[in-house]
Amino acid sequence: MTSSIHPTAPPSAPHGGQPETRSAPGLNEVQHVAGAIAANVERVLVGKSDVVRTAMVTLLAEGHLLVEDVPGVGKTSLAKALGKSIDCTVSRIQFTPDLLPSDITGVSIYNRQNSEFEFRPGPVFANIVVGDEINRASPKTQSALLECMAEHQVTVDGTTYPLGEPFMVVATQNPVEMEGTYALPEAQRDRFTARVSIGYPDPQAELAMVDEHSGHDPMADLRPVSTAAHVLELVKAVRGVHLAAEVKRYAVELVAASRRLPELRLGASPRATLHLVKAARAQAALLGRDFVVPDDVQAVAVPVLAHRLVLTAEAHASRRTAVELVRALLHRVPVPQGGAAPAPPAGPPGGWPTPGQPG
C-alpha cells in the first residue's frame, strides 16, 4: 500500500551550520530557485502555471497542499513532480479503505535478539509525503496525519518522534461522490494550507501534452533542481518578509468577516489567519519583494480560505460556492490605505511601491 519514489528512511537535519540571515539577496534566491522548481514541474503539468505557483507558495509557507479534482487531470503527477524536483526524501501512500494508521506513522516491533521493542518508521517520515486519494481511507486512518501535519511529529506507544524539515504533505482526492470514499473532516481540511483544483487543460496545452507524453514519460526525465537543505534556507528567508501592522489587520478582518456570513455554518479558523499571512509572505517573496502588500493577501485568499468554509443548506440549494463567497469578501472588506483596489488581482501586484520588477 506504500511505494517509494525516493528512499523513505527518516531524513536527517540538513548538514552544515545554521543558514545565514537573508535579506534582499536571499529573496532574489527564493525567486530564482522557486522559479527553477516550478519550471521543472511544468514540464510534467503543462499549461497550469497558476496551480504550480500555488504549490510553491504552500511549500515556502511551510504548509500542506490538497489537490482536489476529477480523475485524470494530473493530481498525482503534480505531487510526484514536485517531489522529484527537490533532492529530498519522498514517499507515496496509496490510501485505501483497509489502510491502518500504523501503515502511515510506523509501528513498534519486538526484537527477540535484545528483547526490546524497536520503532520502524512509516512513510510519513519523509520530506514530501504524497497522499494519493486521501478520501479513500477511513476517518481513523486519516486522523493519523493530524499530528504530523500540525506539529511535524509522530507519537507512537507514548514516544514522540520528530519529522524531518522541510515537511510537506501533498494529498489528492476526487470530489465526485463514489463508493468507498470518506469526506475529509473539517479538522483535517483546516490543516491544509491551500487547496487547488487543476481543471481540464485548454486545447493548446492538451495538444502540447500529447506531443510531450506520446514518445516518453517526462516524469522519468525529471532531475532535482534543489535540495531539502536549500529549500529549508529559502523557507527561513520567507519568514523574514516584512508584514506591516495594516496588512496584518487586513488579513485578520478578512478571516473574521467569513465568520459573519449568513451563508456559512462555519467560517475560517484562527489557524486560517496564520496560514493566510504565511502564504502572503511566500507570495511576496516569489515576486522578489521583502514586504507584503494587500494584493499578496488577495492573491492567496481563495486557495487558503475556501476549503475551510462550511456552507448552509440554503447556500447549497442556491448553488453558492465557497470560492464565490471568498471573492465577495475581497470586494467587501476595505483595503488598507495605499493598497490596490479590493478586486482579486489578475496579474502582478500594483498600487504599492515595489523594489524592482517581479520575475
mmCIF file of N, CA and C in Angstrom, residues 229-327:
data_model
loop_
_atom_site.group_PDB
_atom_site.id
_atom_site.type_symbol
_atom_site.label_atom_id
_atom_site.label_comp_id
_atom_site.label_asym_id
_atom_site.label_seq_id
_atom_site.Cartn_x
_atom_site.Cartn_y
_atom_site.Cartn_z
ATOM 1 N N ALA A 229 17.944 20.842 2.133
ATOM 2 C CA ALA A 229 18.635 21.847 2.933
ATOM 3 C C ALA A 229 18.477 23.233 2.329
ATOM 4 N N HIS A 230 18.542 23.315 0.997
ATOM 5 C CA HIS A 230 18.405 24.606 0.331
ATOM 6 C C HIS A 230 16.985 25.139 0.485
ATOM 7 N N VAL A 231 15.997 24.269 0.312
ATOM 8 C CA VAL A 231 14.609 24.694 0.479
ATOM 9 C C VAL A 231 14.368 25.181 1.902
ATOM 10 N N LEU A 232 14.968 24.515 2.877
ATOM 11 C CA LEU A 232 14.800 24.952 4.268
ATOM 12 C C LEU A 232 15.374 26.347 4.467
ATOM 13 N N GLU A 233 16.486 26.667 3.815
ATOM 14 C CA GLU A 233 17.045 28.020 3.882
ATOM 15 C C GLU A 233 16.088 29.035 3.249
ATOM 16 N N LEU A 234 15.489 28.654 2.140
ATOM 17 C CA LEU A 234 14.546 29.559 1.485
ATOM 18 C C LEU A 234 13.326 29.808 2.370
ATOM 19 N N VAL A 235 12.858 28.760 3.037
ATOM 20 C CA VAL A 235 11.726 28.904 3.945
ATOM 21 C C VAL A 235 12.060 29.897 5.058
ATOM 22 N N LYS A 236 13.274 29.796 5.588
ATOM 23 C CA LYS A 236 13.680 30.729 6.655
ATOM 24 C C LYS A 236 13.788 32.152 6.122
ATOM 25 N N ALA A 237 14.189 32.298 4.866
ATOM 26 C CA ALA A 237 14.237 33.629 4.274
ATOM 27 C C ALA A 237 12.839 34.212 4.135
ATOM 28 N N VAL A 238 11.867 33.378 3.780
ATOM 29 C CA VAL A 238 10.482 33.843 3.627
ATOM 30 C C VAL A 238 9.923 34.295 4.970
ATOM 31 N N ARG A 239 10.323 33.642 6.050
ATOM 32 C CA ARG A 239 9.840 34.054 7.376
ATOM 33 C C ARG A 239 10.212 35.496 7.691
ATOM 34 N N GLY A 240 11.298 35.972 7.092
ATOM 35 C CA GLY A 240 11.754 37.326 7.380
ATOM 36 C C GLY A 240 11.099 38.397 6.541
ATOM 37 N N VAL A 241 10.178 38.038 5.635
ATOM 38 C CA VAL A 241 9.490 39.044 4.835
ATOM 39 C C VAL A 241 8.634 39.922 5.753
ATOM 40 N N HIS A 242 8.757 41.230 5.582
ATOM 41 C CA HIS A 242 8.086 42.174 6.484
ATOM 42 C C HIS A 242 6.584 42.180 6.274
ATOM 43 N N LEU A 243 5.851 42.170 7.387
ATOM 44 C CA LEU A 243 4.386 42.226 7.355
ATOM 45 C C LEU A 243 3.947 43.409 8.202
ATOM 46 N N ALA A 244 3.503 44.478 7.557
ATOM 47 C CA ALA A 244 3.102 45.694 8.264
ATOM 48 C C ALA A 244 1.844 45.456 9.092
ATOM 49 N N ALA A 245 1.673 46.280 10.118
ATOM 50 C CA ALA A 245 0.514 46.124 11.007
ATOM 51 C C ALA A 245 -0.799 46.264 10.243
ATOM 52 N N GLU A 246 -0.835 47.173 9.260
ATOM 53 C CA GLU A 246 -2.062 47.364 8.492
ATOM 54 C C GLU A 246 -2.424 46.125 7.679
ATOM 55 N N VAL A 247 -1.408 45.451 7.138
ATOM 56 C CA VAL A 247 -1.663 44.245 6.341
ATOM 57 C C VAL A 247 -2.074 43.092 7.256
ATOM 58 N N LYS A 248 -1.463 43.011 8.435
ATOM 59 C CA LYS A 248 -1.891 42.002 9.404
ATOM 60 C C LYS A 248 -3.365 42.188 9.752
ATOM 61 N N ARG A 249 -3.740 43.445 10.000
ATOM 62 C CA ARG A 249 -5.122 43.733 10.367
ATOM 63 C C ARG A 249 -6.070 43.389 9.216
ATOM 64 N N TYR A 250 -5.617 43.646 7.994
ATOM 65 C CA TYR A 250 -6.434 43.327 6.826
ATOM 66 C C TYR A 250 -6.680 41.820 6.735
ATOM 67 N N ALA A 251 -5.648 41.012 6.966
ATOM 68 C CA ALA A 251 -5.800 39.553 6.930
ATOM 69 C C ALA A 251 -6.752 39.082 8.024
ATOM 70 N N VAL A 252 -6.620 39.647 9.217
ATOM 71 C CA VAL A 252 -7.498 39.263 10.320
ATOM 72 C C VAL A 252 -8.942 39.635 10.012
ATOM 73 N N GLU A 253 -9.150 40.818 9.429
ATOM 74 C CA GLU A 253 -10.516 41.259 9.114
ATOM 75 C C GLU A 253 -11.148 40.387 8.037
ATOM 76 N N LEU A 254 -10.347 39.932 7.068
ATOM 77 C CA LEU A 254 -10.873 39.030 6.040
ATOM 78 C C LEU A 254 -11.381 37.736 6.655
ATOM 79 N N VAL A 255 -10.571 37.150 7.521
ATOM 80 C CA VAL A 255 -10.948 35.879 8.137
ATOM 81 C C VAL A 255 -12.140 36.078 9.069
ATOM 82 N N ALA A 256 -12.109 37.139 9.860
ATOM 83 C CA ALA A 256 -13.211 37.393 10.788
ATOM 84 C C ALA A 256 -14.515 37.632 10.041
ATOM 85 N N ALA A 257 -14.447 38.285 8.889
ATOM 86 C CA ALA A 257 -15.656 38.553 8.109
ATOM 87 C C ALA A 257 -16.303 37.264 7.627
ATOM 88 N N SER A 258 -15.495 36.230 7.384
ATOM 89 C CA SER A 258 -16.075 34.959 6.933
ATOM 90 C C SER A 258 -16.958 34.335 8.008
ATOM 91 N N ARG A 259 -16.666 34.619 9.267
ATOM 92 C CA ARG A 259 -17.448 34.026 10.359
ATOM 93 C C ARG A 259 -18.803 34.694 10.531
ATOM 94 N N ARG A 260 -19.001 35.835 9.867
ATOM 95 C CA ARG A 260 -20.271 36.545 9.990
ATOM 96 C C ARG A 260 -21.172 36.352 8.773
ATOM 97 N N LEU A 261 -20.739 35.585 7.797
ATOM 98 C CA LEU A 261 -21.538 35.400 6.593
ATOM 99 C C LEU A 261 -22.751 34.516 6.893
ATOM 100 N N PRO A 262 -23.946 34.951 6.535
ATOM 101 C CA PRO A 262 -25.134 34.126 6.798
ATOM 102 C C PRO A 262 -25.169 32.851 5.964
ATOM 103 N N GLU A 263 -24.392 32.810 4.881
ATOM 104 C CA GLU A 263 -24.381 31.618 4.024
ATOM 105 C C GLU A 263 -23.529 30.486 4.602
ATOM 106 N N LEU A 264 -22.830 30.754 5.725
ATOM 107 C CA LEU A 264 -21.900 29.768 6.267
ATOM 108 C C LEU A 264 -22.345 29.236 7.618
ATOM 109 N N ARG A 265 -22.164 27.920 7.788
ATOM 110 C CA ARG A 265 -22.324 27.310 9.109
ATOM 111 C C ARG A 265 -21.033 27.396 9.900
ATOM 112 N N LEU A 266 -19.917 27.447 9.180
ATOM 113 C CA LEU A 266 -18.611 27.513 9.840
ATOM 114 C C LEU A 266 -17.681 28.377 9.003
ATOM 115 N N GLY A 267 -17.166 29.436 9.623
ATOM 116 C CA GLY A 267 -16.222 30.308 8.938
ATOM 117 C C GLY A 267 -14.793 29.827 9.121
ATOM 118 N N ALA A 268 -13.850 30.654 8.695
ATOM 119 C CA ALA A 268 -12.439 30.288 8.775
ATOM 120 C C ALA A 268 -11.940 30.401 10.217
ATOM 121 N N SER A 269 -10.984 29.557 10.564
ATOM 122 C CA SER A 269 -10.470 29.462 11.928
ATOM 123 C C SER A 269 -9.276 30.394 12.129
ATOM 124 N N PRO A 270 -8.837 30.586 13.383
ATOM 125 C CA PRO A 270 -7.599 31.332 13.616
ATOM 126 C C PRO A 270 -6.390 30.697 12.916
ATOM 127 N N ARG A 271 -6.393 29.361 12.776
ATOM 128 C CA ARG A 271 -5.311 28.724 12.017
ATOM 129 C C ARG A 271 -5.308 29.223 10.576
ATOM 130 N N ALA A 272 -6.501 29.499 10.031
ATOM 131 C CA ALA A 272 -6.589 30.028 8.674
ATOM 132 C C ALA A 272 -5.902 31.384 8.569
ATOM 133 N N THR A 273 -6.019 32.204 9.624
ATOM 134 C CA THR A 273 -5.349 33.508 9.617
ATOM 135 C C THR A 273 -3.835 33.331 9.551
ATOM 136 N N LEU A 274 -3.308 32.402 10.357
ATOM 137 C CA LEU A 274 -1.869 32.154 10.342
ATOM 138 C C LEU A 274 -1.413 31.651 8.976
ATOM 139 N N HIS A 275 -2.175 30.736 8.398
ATOM 140 C CA HIS A 275 -1.815 30.228 7.079
ATOM 141 C C HIS A 275 -1.904 31.318 6.020
ATOM 142 N N LEU A 276 -2.881 32.207 6.166
ATOM 143 C CA LEU A 276 -3.053 33.274 5.183
ATOM 144 C C LEU A 276 -1.859 34.220 5.169
ATOM 145 N N VAL A 277 -1.373 34.613 6.347
ATOM 146 C CA VAL A 277 -0.237 35.539 6.378
ATOM 147 C C VAL A 277 1.060 34.842 5.965
ATOM 148 N N LYS A 278 1.208 33.557 6.294
ATOM 149 C CA LYS A 278 2.391 32.822 5.834
ATOM 150 C C LYS A 278 2.400 32.709 4.311
ATOM 151 N N ALA A 279 1.238 32.395 3.739
ATOM 152 C CA ALA A 279 1.150 32.283 2.288
ATOM 153 C C ALA A 279 1.374 33.630 1.622
ATOM 154 N N ALA A 280 0.897 34.710 2.239
ATOM 155 C CA ALA A 280 1.109 36.041 1.680
ATOM 156 C C ALA A 280 2.593 36.403 1.694
ATOM 157 N N ARG A 281 3.297 36.022 2.741
ATOM 158 C CA ARG A 281 4.745 36.243 2.785
ATOM 159 C C ARG A 281 5.440 35.483 1.648
ATOM 160 N N ALA A 282 5.042 34.233 1.437
ATOM 161 C CA ALA A 282 5.648 33.444 0.364
ATOM 162 C C ALA A 282 5.316 34.044 -1.002
ATOM 163 N N GLN A 283 4.098 34.518 -1.165
ATOM 164 C CA GLN A 283 3.706 35.143 -2.425
ATOM 165 C C GLN A 283 4.556 36.379 -2.709
ATOM 166 N N ALA A 284 4.785 37.189 -1.679
ATOM 167 C CA ALA A 284 5.612 38.381 -1.854
ATOM 168 C C ALA A 284 7.042 37.986 -2.210
ATOM 169 N N ALA A 285 7.573 36.954 -1.545
ATOM 170 C CA ALA A 285 8.950 36.525 -1.819
ATOM 171 C C ALA A 285 9.091 36.014 -3.249
ATOM 172 N N LEU A 286 8.083 35.313 -3.750
ATOM 173 C CA LEU A 286 8.143 34.815 -5.126
ATOM 174 C C LEU A 286 8.166 35.957 -6.139
ATOM 175 N N LEU A 287 7.652 37.109 -5.744
ATOM 176 C CA LEU A 287 7.672 38.286 -6.615
ATOM 177 C C LEU A 287 8.896 39.163 -6.343
ATOM 178 N N GLY A 288 9.801 38.718 -5.492
ATOM 179 C CA GLY A 288 11.044 39.434 -5.254
ATOM 180 C C GLY A 288 10.933 40.579 -4.274
ATOM 181 N N ARG A 289 9.856 40.637 -3.495
ATOM 182 C CA ARG A 289 9.689 41.730 -2.528
ATOM 183 C C ARG A 289 9.970 41.235 -1.120
ATOM 184 N N ASP A 290 10.505 42.128 -0.288
ATOM 185 C CA ASP A 290 10.771 41.771 1.100
ATOM 186 C C ASP A 290 9.699 42.319 2.033
ATOM 187 N N PHE A 291 8.554 42.667 1.502
ATOM 188 C CA PHE A 291 7.424 43.098 2.319
ATOM 189 C C PHE A 291 6.135 42.678 1.646
ATOM 190 N N VAL A 292 5.080 42.511 2.454
ATOM 191 C CA VAL A 292 3.781 42.044 1.969
ATOM 192 C C VAL A 292 2.876 43.231 1.711
ATOM 193 N N VAL A 293 2.117 43.187 0.623
ATOM 194 C CA VAL A 293 1.114 44.193 0.312
ATOM 195 C C VAL A 293 -0.257 43.521 0.299
ATOM 196 N N PRO A 294 -1.348 44.273 0.365
ATOM 197 C CA PRO A 294 -2.677 43.648 0.352
ATOM 198 C C PRO A 294 -2.917 42.750 -0.853
ATOM 199 N N ASP A 295 -2.331 43.087 -1.994
ATOM 200 C CA ASP A 295 -2.506 42.242 -3.177
ATOM 201 C C ASP A 295 -1.991 40.823 -2.944
ATOM 202 N N ASP A 296 -0.936 40.682 -2.134
ATOM 203 C CA ASP A 296 -0.421 39.348 -1.824
ATOM 204 C C ASP A 296 -1.446 38.548 -1.030
ATOM 205 N N VAL A 297 -2.099 39.200 -0.085
ATOM 206 C CA VAL A 297 -3.148 38.538 0.698
ATOM 207 C C VAL A 297 -4.301 38.132 -0.209
ATOM 208 N N GLN A 298 -4.698 39.036 -1.109
ATOM 209 C CA GLN A 298 -5.797 38.741 -2.015
ATOM 210 C C GLN A 298 -5.460 37.596 -2.967
ATOM 211 N N ALA A 299 -4.208 37.543 -3.413
ATOM 212 C CA ALA A 299 -3.808 36.529 -4.383
ATOM 213 C C ALA A 299 -3.897 35.118 -3.818
ATOM 214 N N VAL A 300 -3.714 34.963 -2.502
ATOM 215 C CA VAL A 300 -3.735 33.630 -1.897
ATOM 216 C C VAL A 300 -5.003 33.365 -1.102
ATOM 217 N N ALA A 301 -5.912 34.317 -1.028
ATOM 218 C CA ALA A 301 -7.086 34.180 -0.163
ATOM 219 C C ALA A 301 -7.986 33.020 -0.578
ATOM 220 N N VAL A 302 -8.249 32.882 -1.873
ATOM 221 C CA VAL A 302 -9.167 31.819 -2.309
ATOM 222 C C VAL A 302 -8.602 30.431 -2.029
ATOM 223 N N PRO A 303 -7.378 30.094 -2.468
ATOM 224 C CA PRO A 303 -6.873 28.744 -2.160
ATOM 225 C C PRO A 303 -6.659 28.479 -0.679
ATOM 226 N N VAL A 304 -6.420 29.531 0.120
ATOM 227 C CA VAL A 304 -6.165 29.323 1.545
ATOM 228 C C VAL A 304 -7.465 29.228 2.355
ATOM 229 N N LEU A 305 -8.489 29.965 1.969
ATOM 230 C CA LEU A 305 -9.692 30.058 2.798
ATOM 231 C C LEU A 305 -10.861 29.195 2.332
ATOM 232 N N ALA A 306 -11.034 29.022 1.033
ATOM 233 C CA ALA A 306 -12.284 28.454 0.517
ATOM 234 C C ALA A 306 -12.566 27.053 1.046
ATOM 235 N N HIS A 307 -11.536 26.198 1.147
ATOM 236 C CA HIS A 307 -11.793 24.812 1.541
ATOM 237 C C HIS A 307 -12.131 24.663 3.015
ATOM 238 N N ARG A 308 -11.969 25.731 3.794
ATOM 239 C CA ARG A 308 -12.260 25.657 5.226
ATOM 240 C C ARG A 308 -13.701 26.041 5.542
ATOM 241 N N LEU A 309 -14.407 26.626 4.601
ATOM 242 C CA LEU A 309 -15.744 27.145 4.850
ATOM 243 C C LEU A 309 -16.786 26.044 4.694
ATOM 244 N N VAL A 310 -17.758 26.025 5.604
ATOM 245 C CA VAL A 310 -18.855 25.058 5.545
ATOM 246 C C VAL A 310 -20.137 25.826 5.274
ATOM 247 N N LEU A 311 -20.739 25.584 4.127
ATOM 248 C CA LEU A 311 -21.922 26.326 3.702
ATOM 249 C C LEU A 311 -23.182 25.768 4.359
ATOM 250 N N THR A 312 -24.199 26.639 4.488
ATOM 251 C CA THR A 312 -25.502 26.207 4.984
ATOM 252 C C THR A 312 -26.242 25.445 3.889
ATOM 253 N N ALA A 313 -27.294 24.752 4.289
ATOM 254 C CA ALA A 313 -28.108 24.024 3.308
ATOM 255 C C ALA A 313 -28.742 24.984 2.315
ATOM 256 N N GLU A 314 -29.130 26.157 2.794
ATOM 257 C CA GLU A 314 -29.739 27.153 1.903
ATOM 258 C C GLU A 314 -28.733 27.643 0.859
ATOM 259 N N ALA A 315 -27.480 27.839 1.266
ATOM 260 C CA ALA A 315 -26.455 28.278 0.322
ATOM 261 C C ALA A 315 -26.198 27.206 -0.730
ATOM 262 N N HIS A 316 -26.192 25.945 -0.305
ATOM 263 C CA HIS A 316 -26.031 24.852 -1.264
ATOM 264 C C HIS A 316 -27.204 24.828 -2.235
ATOM 265 N N ALA A 317 -28.404 25.023 -1.706
ATOM 266 C CA ALA A 317 -29.599 24.970 -2.553
ATOM 267 C C ALA A 317 -29.595 26.085 -3.592
ATOM 268 N N SER A 318 -29.041 27.233 -3.222
ATOM 269 C CA SER A 318 -28.965 28.354 -4.164
ATOM 270 C C SER A 318 -27.700 28.306 -5.017
ATOM 271 N N ARG A 319 -26.963 27.176 -4.927
ATOM 272 C CA ARG A 319 -25.773 26.924 -5.745
ATOM 273 C C ARG A 319 -24.662 27.948 -5.506
ATOM 274 N N ARG A 320 -24.558 28.429 -4.275
ATOM 275 C CA ARG A 320 -23.427 29.271 -3.919
ATOM 276 C C ARG A 320 -22.224 28.376 -3.672
ATOM 277 N N THR A 321 -21.025 28.915 -3.867
ATOM 278 C CA THR A 321 -19.805 28.161 -3.612
ATOM 279 C C THR A 321 -18.916 28.937 -2.646
ATOM 280 N N ALA A 322 -18.031 28.207 -1.981
ATOM 281 C CA ALA A 322 -17.108 28.855 -1.049
ATOM 282 C C ALA A 322 -16.178 29.812 -1.777
ATOM 283 N N VAL A 323 -15.785 29.464 -2.998
ATOM 284 C CA VAL A 323 -14.918 30.344 -3.778
ATOM 285 C C VAL A 323 -15.603 31.675 -4.042
ATOM 286 N N GLU A 324 -16.878 31.633 -4.421
ATOM 287 C CA GLU A 324 -17.618 32.874 -4.665
ATOM 288 C C GLU A 324 -17.703 33.723 -3.404
ATOM 289 N N LEU A 325 -17.904 33.082 -2.261
ATOM 290 C CA LEU A 325 -18.033 33.833 -1.011
ATOM 291 C C LEU A 325 -16.721 34.503 -0.627
ATOM 292 N N VAL A 326 -15.599 33.807 -0.841
ATOM 293 C CA VAL A 326 -14.299 34.420 -0.529
ATOM 294 C C VAL A 326 -14.054 35.609 -1.456
ATOM 295 N N ARG A 327 -14.355 35.461 -2.732
ATOM 296 C CA ARG A 327 -14.177 36.582 -3.667
ATOM 297 C C ARG A 327 -15.066 37.759 -3.299
#
